[in-house]
Coordinates of N, CA and C in Angstrom, one line a residue:
X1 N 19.0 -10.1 -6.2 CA 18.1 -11.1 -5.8 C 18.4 -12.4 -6.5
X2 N 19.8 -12.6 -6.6 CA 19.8 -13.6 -7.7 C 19.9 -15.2 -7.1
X3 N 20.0 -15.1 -5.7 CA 20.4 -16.2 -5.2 C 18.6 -16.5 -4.0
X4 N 17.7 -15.4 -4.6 CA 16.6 -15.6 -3.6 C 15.4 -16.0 -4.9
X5 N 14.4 -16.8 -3.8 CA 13.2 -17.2 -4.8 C 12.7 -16.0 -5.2
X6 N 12.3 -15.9 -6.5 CA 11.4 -15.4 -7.1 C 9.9 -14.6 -6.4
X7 N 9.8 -14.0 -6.6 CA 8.3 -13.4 -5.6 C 7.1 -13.8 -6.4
X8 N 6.5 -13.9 -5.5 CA 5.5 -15.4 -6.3 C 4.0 -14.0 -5.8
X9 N 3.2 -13.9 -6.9 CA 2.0 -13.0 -7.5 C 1.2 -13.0 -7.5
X10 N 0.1 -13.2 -7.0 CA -1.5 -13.8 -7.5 C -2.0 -12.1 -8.2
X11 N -2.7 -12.5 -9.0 CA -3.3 -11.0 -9.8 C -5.0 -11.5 -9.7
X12 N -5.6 -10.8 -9.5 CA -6.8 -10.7 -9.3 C -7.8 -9.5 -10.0
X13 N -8.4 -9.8 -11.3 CA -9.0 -8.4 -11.9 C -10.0 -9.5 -12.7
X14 N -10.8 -8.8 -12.9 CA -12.2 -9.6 -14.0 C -12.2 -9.3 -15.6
X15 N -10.9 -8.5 -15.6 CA -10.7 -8.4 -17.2 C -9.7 -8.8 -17.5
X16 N -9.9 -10.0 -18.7 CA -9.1 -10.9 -19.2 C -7.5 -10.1 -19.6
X17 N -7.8 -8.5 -20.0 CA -6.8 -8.0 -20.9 C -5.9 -7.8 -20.0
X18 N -6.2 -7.2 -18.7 CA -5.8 -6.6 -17.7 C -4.7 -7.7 -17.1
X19 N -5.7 -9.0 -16.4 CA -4.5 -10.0 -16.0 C -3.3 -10.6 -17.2
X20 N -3.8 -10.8 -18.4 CA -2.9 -11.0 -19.2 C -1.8 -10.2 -19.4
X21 N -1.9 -8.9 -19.2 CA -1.2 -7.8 -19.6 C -0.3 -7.8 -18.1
X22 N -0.9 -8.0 -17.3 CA -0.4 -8.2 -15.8 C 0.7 -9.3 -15.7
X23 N 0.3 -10.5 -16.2 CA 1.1 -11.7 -16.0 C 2.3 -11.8 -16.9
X24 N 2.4 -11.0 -18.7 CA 3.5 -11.0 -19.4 C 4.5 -10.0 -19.0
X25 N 4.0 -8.8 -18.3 CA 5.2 -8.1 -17.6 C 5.9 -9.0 -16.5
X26 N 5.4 -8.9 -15.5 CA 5.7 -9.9 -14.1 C 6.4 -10.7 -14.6
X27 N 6.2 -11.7 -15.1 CA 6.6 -12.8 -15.2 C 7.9 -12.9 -16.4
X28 N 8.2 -11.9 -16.9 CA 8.9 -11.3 -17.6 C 10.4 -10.6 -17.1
X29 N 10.2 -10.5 -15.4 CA 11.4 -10.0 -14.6 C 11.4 -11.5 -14.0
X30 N 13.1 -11.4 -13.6 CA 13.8 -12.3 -13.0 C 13.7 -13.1 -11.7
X31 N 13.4 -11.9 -11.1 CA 12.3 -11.7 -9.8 C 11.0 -12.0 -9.3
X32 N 10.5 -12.1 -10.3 CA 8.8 -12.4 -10.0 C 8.4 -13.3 -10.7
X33 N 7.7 -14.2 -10.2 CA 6.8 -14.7 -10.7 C 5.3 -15.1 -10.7
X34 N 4.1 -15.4 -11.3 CA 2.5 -15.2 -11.2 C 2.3 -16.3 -10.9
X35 N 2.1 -16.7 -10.0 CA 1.6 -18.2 -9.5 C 0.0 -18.6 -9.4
X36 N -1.0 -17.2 -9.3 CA -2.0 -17.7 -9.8 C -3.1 -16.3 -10.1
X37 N -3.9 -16.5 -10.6 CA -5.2 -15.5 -11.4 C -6.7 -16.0 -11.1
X38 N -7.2 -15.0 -10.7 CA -8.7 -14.5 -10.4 C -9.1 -13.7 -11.3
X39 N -10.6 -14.1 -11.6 CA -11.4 -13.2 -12.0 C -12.5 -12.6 -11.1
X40 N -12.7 -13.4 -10.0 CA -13.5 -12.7 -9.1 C -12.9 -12.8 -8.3
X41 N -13.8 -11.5 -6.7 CA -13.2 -11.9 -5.6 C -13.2 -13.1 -5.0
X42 N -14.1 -13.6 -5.2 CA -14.3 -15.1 -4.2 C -13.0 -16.2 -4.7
X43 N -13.0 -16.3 -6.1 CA -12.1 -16.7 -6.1 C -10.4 -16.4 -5.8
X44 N -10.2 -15.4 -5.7 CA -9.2 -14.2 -5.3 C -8.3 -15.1 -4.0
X45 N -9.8 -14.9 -3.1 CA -10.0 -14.9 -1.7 C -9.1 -16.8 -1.3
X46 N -9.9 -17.4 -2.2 CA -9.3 -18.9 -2.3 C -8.1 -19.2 -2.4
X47 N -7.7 -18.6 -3.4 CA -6.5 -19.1 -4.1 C -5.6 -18.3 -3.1
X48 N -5.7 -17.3 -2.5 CA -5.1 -16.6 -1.8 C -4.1 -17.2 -0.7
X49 N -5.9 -17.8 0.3 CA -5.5 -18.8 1.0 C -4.9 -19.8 1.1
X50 N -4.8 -20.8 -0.2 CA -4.8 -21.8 -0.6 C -2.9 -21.7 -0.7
X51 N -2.5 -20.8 -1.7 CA -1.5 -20.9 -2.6 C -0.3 -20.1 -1.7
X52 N -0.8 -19.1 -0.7 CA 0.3 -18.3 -0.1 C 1.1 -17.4 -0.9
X53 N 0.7 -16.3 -1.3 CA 1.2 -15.9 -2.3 C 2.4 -14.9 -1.8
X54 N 3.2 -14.1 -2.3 CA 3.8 -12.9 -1.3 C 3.5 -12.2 -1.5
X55 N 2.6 -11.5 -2.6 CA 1.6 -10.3 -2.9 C 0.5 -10.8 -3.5
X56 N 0.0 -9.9 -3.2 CA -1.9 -10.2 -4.0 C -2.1 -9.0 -4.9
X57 N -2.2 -9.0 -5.8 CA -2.6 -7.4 -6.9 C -4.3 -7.5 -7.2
X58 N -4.8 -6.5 -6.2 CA -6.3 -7.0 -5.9 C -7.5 -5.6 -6.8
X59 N -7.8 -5.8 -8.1 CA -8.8 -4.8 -8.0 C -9.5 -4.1 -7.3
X60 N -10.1 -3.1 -7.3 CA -11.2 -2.9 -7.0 C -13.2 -3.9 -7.2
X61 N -13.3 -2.9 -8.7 CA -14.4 -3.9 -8.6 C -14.2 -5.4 -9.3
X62 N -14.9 -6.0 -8.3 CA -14.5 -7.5 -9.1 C -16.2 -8.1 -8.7
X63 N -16.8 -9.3 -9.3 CA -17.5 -10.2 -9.2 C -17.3 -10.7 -7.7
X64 N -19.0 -11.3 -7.1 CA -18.8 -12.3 -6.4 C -18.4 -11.5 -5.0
X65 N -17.1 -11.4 -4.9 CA -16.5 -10.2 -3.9 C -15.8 -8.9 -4.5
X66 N -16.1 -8.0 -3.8 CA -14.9 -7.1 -4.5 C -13.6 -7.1 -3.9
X67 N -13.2 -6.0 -4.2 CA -11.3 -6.1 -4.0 C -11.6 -5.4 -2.5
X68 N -12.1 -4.3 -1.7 CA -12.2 -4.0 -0.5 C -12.3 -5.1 0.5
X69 N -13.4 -6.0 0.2 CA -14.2 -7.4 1.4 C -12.8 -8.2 0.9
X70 N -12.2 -8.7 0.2 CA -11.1 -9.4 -0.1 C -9.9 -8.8 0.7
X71 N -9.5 -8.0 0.4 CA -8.6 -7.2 1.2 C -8.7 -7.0 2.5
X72 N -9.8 -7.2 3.6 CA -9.9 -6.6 4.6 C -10.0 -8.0 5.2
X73 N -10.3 -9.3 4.3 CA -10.5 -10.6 4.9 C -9.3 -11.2 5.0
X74 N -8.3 -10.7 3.4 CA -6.7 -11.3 3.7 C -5.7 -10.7 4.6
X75 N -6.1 -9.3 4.5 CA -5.1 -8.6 5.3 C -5.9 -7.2 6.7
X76 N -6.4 -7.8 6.9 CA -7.2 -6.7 7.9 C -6.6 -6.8 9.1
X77 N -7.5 -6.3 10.2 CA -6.9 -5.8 11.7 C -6.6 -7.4 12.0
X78 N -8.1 -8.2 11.6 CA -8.4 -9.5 12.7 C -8.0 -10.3 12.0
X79 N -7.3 -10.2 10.6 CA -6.5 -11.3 10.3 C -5.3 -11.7 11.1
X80 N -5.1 -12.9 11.3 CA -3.8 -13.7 12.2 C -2.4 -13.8 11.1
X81 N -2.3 -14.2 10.3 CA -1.6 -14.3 9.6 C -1.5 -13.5 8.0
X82 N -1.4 -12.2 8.3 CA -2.3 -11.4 6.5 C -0.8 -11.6 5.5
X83 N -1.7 -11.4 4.5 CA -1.3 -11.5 3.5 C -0.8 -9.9 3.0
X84 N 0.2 -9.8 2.3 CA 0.3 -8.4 1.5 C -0.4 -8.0 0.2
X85 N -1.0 -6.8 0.2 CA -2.4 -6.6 -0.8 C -1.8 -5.8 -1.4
X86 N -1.8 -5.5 -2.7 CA -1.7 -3.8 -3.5 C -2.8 -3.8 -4.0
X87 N -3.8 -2.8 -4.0 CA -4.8 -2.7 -4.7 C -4.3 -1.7 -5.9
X88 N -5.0 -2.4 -6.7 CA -4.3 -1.8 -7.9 C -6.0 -0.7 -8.6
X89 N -5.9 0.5 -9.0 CA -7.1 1.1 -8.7 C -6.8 1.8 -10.1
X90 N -8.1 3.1 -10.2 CA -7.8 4.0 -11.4 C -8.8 5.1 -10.3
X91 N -8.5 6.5 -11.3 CA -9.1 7.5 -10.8 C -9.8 7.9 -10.0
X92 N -11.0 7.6 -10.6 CA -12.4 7.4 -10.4 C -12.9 6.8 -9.1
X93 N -11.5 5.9 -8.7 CA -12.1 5.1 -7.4 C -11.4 5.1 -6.4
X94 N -10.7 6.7 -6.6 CA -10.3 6.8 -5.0 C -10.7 7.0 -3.4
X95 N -11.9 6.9 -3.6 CA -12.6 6.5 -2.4 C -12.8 5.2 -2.0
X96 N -13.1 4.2 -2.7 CA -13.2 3.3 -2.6 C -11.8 2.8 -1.8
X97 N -10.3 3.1 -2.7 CA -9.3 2.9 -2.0 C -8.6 3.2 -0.7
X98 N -9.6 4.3 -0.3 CA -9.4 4.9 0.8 C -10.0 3.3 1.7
X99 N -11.0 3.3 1.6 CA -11.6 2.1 2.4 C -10.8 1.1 2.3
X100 N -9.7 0.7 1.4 CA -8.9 -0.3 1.4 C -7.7 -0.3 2.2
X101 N -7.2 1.5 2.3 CA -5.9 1.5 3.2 C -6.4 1.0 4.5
X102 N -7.8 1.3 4.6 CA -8.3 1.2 6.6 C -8.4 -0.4 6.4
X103 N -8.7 -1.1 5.1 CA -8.8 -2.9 5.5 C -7.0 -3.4 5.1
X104 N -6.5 -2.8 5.0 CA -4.9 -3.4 5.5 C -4.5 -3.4 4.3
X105 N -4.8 -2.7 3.1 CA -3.7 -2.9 1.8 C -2.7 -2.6 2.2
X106 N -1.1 -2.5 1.6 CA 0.6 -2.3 2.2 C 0.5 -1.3 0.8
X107 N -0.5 -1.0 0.1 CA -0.2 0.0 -1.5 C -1.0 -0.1 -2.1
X108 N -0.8 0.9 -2.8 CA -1.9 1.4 -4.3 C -1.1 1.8 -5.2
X109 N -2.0 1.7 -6.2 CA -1.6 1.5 -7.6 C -2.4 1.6 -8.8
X110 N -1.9 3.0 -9.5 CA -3.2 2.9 -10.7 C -2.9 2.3 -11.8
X111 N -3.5 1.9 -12.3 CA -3.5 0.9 -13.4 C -2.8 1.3 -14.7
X112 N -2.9 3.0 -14.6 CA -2.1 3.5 -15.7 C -0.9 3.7 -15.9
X113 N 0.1 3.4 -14.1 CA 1.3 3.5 -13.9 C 2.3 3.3 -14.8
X114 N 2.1 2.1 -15.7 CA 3.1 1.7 -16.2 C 3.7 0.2 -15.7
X115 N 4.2 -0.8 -16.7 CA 4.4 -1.7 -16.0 C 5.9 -1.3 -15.0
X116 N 6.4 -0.4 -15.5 CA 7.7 -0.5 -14.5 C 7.0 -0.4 -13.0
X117 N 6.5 0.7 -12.8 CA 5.8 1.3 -11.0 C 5.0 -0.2 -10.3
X118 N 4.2 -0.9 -11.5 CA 3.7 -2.3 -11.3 C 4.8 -3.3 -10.4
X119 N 5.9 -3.4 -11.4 CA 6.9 -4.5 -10.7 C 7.7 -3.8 -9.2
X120 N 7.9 -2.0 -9.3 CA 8.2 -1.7 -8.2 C 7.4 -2.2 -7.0
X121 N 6.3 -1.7 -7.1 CA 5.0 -1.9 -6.1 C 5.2 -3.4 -6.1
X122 N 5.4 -4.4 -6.5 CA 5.2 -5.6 -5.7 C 6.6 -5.9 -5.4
X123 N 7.7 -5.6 -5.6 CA 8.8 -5.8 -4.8 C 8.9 -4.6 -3.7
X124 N 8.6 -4.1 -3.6 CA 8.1 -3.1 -2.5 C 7.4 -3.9 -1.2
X125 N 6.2 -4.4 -2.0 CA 5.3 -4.8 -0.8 C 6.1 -6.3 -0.3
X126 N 6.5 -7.1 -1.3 CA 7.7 -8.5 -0.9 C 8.4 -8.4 0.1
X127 N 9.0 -7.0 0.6 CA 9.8 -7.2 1.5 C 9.7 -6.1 2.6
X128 N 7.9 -6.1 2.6 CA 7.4 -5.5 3.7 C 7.2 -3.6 3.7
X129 N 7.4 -3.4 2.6 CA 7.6 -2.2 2.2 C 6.0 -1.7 1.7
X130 N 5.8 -0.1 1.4 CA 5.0 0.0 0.5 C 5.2 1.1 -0.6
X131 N 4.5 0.6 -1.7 CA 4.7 2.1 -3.0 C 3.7 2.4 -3.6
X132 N 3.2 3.5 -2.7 CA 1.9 4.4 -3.0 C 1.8 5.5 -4.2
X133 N 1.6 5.1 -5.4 CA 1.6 6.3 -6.9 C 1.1 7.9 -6.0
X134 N 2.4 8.2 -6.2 CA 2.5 9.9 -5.0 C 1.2 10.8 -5.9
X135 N 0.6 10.1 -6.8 CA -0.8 11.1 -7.2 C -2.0 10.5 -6.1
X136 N -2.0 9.3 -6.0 CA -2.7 8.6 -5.6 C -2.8 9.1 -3.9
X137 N -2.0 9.0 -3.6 CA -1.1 9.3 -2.0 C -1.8 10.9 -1.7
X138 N -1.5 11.6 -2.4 CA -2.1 13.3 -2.1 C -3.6 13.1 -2.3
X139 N -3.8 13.2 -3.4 CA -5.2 12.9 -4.0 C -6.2 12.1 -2.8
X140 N -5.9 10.6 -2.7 CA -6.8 9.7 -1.6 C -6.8 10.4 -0.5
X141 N -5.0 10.8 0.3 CA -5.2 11.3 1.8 C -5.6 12.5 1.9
X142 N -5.9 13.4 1.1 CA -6.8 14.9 1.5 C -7.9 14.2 1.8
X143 N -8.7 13.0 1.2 CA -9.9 12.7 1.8 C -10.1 12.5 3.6
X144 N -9.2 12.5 3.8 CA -8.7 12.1 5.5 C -8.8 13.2 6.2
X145 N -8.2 14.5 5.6 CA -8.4 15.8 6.0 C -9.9 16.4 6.1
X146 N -10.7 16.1 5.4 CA -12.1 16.4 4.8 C -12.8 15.9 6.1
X147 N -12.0 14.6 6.5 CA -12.8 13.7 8.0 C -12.6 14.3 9.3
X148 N -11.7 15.6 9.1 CA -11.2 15.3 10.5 C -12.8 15.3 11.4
X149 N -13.5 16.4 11.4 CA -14.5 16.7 12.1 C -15.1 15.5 12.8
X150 N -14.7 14.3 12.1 CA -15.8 13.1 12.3 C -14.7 11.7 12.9
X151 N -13.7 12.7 12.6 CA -12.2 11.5 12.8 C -12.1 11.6 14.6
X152 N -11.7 10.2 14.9 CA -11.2 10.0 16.2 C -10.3 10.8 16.9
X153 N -11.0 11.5 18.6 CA -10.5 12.9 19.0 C -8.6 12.4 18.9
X154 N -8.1 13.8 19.5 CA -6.9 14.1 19.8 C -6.2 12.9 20.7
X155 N -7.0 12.2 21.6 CA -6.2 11.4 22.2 C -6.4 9.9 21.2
X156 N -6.8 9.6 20.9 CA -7.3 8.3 19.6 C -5.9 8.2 18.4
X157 N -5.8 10.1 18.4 CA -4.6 10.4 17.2 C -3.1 10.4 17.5
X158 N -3.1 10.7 19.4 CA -1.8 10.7 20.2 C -1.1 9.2 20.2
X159 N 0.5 9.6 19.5 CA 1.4 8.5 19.7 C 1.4 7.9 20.7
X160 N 2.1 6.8 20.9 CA 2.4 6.1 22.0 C 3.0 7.1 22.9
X161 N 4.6 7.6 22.3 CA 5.1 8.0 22.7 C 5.8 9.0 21.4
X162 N 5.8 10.5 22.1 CA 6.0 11.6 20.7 C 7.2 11.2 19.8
X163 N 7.4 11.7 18.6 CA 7.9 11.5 17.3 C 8.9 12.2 17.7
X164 N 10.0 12.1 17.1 CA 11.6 13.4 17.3 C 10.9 14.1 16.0
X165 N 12.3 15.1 15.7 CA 11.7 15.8 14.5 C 12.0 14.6 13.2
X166 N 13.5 14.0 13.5 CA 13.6 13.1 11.9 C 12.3 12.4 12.2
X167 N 12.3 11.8 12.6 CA 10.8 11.2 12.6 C 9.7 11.7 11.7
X168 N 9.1 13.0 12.3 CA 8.3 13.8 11.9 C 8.3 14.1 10.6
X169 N 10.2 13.9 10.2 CA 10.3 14.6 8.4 C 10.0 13.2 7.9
X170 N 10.3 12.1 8.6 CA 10.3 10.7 7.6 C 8.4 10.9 7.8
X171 N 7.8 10.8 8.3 CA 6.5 10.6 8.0 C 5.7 11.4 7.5
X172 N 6.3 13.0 7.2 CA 5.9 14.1 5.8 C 6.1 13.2 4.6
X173 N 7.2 12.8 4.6 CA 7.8 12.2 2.9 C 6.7 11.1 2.9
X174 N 6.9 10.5 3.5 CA 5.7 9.3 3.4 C 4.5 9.5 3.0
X175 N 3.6 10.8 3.8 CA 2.6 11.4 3.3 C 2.2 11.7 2.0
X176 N 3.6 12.3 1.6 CA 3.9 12.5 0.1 C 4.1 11.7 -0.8
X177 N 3.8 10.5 -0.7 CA 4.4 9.2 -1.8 C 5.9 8.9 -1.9
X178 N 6.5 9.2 -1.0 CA 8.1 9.1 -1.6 C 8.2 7.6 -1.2
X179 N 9.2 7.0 -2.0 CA 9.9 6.1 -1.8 C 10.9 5.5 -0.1
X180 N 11.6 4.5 0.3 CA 12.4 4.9 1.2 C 14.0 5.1 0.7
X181 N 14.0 5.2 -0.6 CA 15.1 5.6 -1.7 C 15.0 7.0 -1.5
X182 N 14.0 7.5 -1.8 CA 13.7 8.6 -2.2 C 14.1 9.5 -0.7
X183 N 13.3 9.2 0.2 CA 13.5 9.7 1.3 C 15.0 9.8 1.9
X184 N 15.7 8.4 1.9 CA 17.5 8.4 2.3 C 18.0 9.5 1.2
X185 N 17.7 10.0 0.3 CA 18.3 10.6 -0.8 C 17.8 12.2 0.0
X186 N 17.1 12.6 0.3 CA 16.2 13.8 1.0 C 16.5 14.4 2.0
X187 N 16.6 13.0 2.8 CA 17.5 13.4 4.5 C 18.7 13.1 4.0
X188 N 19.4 12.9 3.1 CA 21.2 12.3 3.3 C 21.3 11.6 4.4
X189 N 20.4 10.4 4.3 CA 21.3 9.4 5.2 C 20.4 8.5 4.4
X190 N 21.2 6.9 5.2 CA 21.4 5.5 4.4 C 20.0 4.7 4.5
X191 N 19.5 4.4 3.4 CA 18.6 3.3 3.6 C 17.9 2.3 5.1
X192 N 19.0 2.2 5.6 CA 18.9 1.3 6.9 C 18.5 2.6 7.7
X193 N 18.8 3.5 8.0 CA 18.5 4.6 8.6 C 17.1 4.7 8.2
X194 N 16.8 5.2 7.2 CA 14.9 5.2 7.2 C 14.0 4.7 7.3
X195 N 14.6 2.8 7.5 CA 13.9 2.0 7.6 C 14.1 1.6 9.0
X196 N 14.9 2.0 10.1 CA 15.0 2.0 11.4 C 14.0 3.2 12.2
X197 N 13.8 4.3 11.6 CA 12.7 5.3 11.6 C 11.8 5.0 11.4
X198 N 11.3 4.3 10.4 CA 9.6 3.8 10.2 C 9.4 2.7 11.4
X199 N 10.3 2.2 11.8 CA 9.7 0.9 12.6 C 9.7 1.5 14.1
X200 N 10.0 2.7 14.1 CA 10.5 3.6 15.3 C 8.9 4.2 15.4
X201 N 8.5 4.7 14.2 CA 7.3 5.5 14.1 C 6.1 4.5 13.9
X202 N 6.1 3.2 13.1 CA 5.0 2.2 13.4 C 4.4 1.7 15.1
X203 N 5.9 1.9 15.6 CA 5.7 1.3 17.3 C 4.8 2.4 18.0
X204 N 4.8 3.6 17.8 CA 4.9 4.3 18.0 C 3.2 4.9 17.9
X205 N 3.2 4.8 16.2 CA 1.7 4.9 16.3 C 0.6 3.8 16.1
X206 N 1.4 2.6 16.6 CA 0.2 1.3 16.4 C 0.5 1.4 15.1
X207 N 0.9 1.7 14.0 CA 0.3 1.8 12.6 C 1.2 0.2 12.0
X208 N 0.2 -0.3 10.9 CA 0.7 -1.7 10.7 C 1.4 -1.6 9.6
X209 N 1.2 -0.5 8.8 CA 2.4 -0.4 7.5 C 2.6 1.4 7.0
X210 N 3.3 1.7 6.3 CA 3.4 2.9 6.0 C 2.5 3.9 5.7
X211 N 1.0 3.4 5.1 CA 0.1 4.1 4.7 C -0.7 4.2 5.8
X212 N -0.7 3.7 7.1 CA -1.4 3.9 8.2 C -0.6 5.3 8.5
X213 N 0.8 5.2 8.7 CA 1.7 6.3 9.3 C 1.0 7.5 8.0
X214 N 0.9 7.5 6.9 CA 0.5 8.5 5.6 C -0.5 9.2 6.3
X215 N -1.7 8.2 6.9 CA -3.2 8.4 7.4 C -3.0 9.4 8.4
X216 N -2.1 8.8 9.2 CA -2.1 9.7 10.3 C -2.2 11.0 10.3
X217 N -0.7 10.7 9.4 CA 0.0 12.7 9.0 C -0.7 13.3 8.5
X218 N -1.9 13.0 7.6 CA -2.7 14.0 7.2 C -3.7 14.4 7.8
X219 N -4.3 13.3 9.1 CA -5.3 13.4 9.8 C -5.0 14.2 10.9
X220 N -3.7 14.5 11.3 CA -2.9 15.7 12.4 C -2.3 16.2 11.8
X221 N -2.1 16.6 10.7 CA -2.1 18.1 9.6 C -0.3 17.5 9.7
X222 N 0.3 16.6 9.7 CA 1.6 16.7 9.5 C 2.2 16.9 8.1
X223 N 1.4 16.6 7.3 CA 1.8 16.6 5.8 C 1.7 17.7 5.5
X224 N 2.7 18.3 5.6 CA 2.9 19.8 5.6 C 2.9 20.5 4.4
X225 N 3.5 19.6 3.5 CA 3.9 20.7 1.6 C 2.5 20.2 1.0
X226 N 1.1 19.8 1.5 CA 0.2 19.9 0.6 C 0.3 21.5 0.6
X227 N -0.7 21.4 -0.9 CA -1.1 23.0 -1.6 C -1.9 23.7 -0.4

């Protein structure tokens, strides 16, 4: 990336330590850079708009607005132009997250990750990608499983048009947190290849980013190696 701009950051969290600790990593790789900081959502929401960022790193709870109403106003169905979100989360509030994949976050991310999974996940989401912490990913989407009873029938869940089987394996891995590294490594075939799959399988299921396709597979039992 040595010849491309820098990926420009807004961090958004209401603790001082957190965005600090946020902005000395980031800004710290070659790649990225923090172009602006919230402590609430409203302000979040502003600067968002204002500044154009290429990722947004959006808490959960924040002042003012939280990170869900922020998330679903930058990047939701009825936004025209969205923005890319990671909510960045912890434990305790994996419900809450769940309501975030349905307002258009592209990832999640617990706070305990580590800064390395941090810089992944927003070069991830920079180039349209997403990187869901694979605890996060099992853990949040069994809640989806729990819904079926209440989840939209069999034709609501029917593709456009049906999945092949590669297909079907790229949207297991998915389910599972894998990378699209991880997955070319799984199937033996090439990067461009998995990423010609997913856009095969977004068309496919209406889905706007990878964690919609995640949603799916667990809400029609495709996620097959859960316990």
């Amino acid at each position: 990336m040595n010849d491309r701009s820098p990926i420009r950051v807004l961090i958004a969290d209401d603790q001082d330590m957190v965005r600090t600790g946020f902005r000395f990593f980031l800004d710290a790789q070659p790649d990225i850079t923090v172009v602006a900081e919230a402590a609430d959502g409203e302000t979040a929401l502003r600067l968002a708009r204002e500044v154009r960022p290429d990722v947004c790193l959006l808490d959960i709870r924040m002042p003012k607005l939280d990170g869900l109403e922020a998330t679903r106003l930058l990047a939701g169905p009825g936004v025209a132009d969205p923005l890319r979100v990671v909510v960045v989360t912890t434990f305790d509030l994996d419900e809450y997250v769940y309501g975030a994949l349905r307002g258009g976050a592209c990832g999640f991310l617990l706070k305990d990750s580590g800064p390395t999974l941090l810089a992944e996940a927003v070069r991830a989401a920079a180039v349209g990608d997403s990187l869901v912490s694979p605890s996060v990913t099992v853990r949040l989407l069994k809640h989806v499983t729990a819904e079926r009873d209440t989840a939209p029938g069999p034709e609501a869940l029917r593709p456009r048009e049906p999945l092949t089987d590669r297909e079907l394996d790229v949207v297991r891995l998915v389910a599972l947190g894998h990378t699209n590294a991880e997955i070319a490594a799984s199937m033996f075939v090439s990067l461009s290849t998995v990423k010609t799959h997913l856009g095969s399988i977004q068309l496919k299921l209406a889905a706007r980013n990878r964690v919609e396709i995640a949603a799916w597979a667990w809400r029609t039992g495709h996620a097959d190696d859960r316990p």
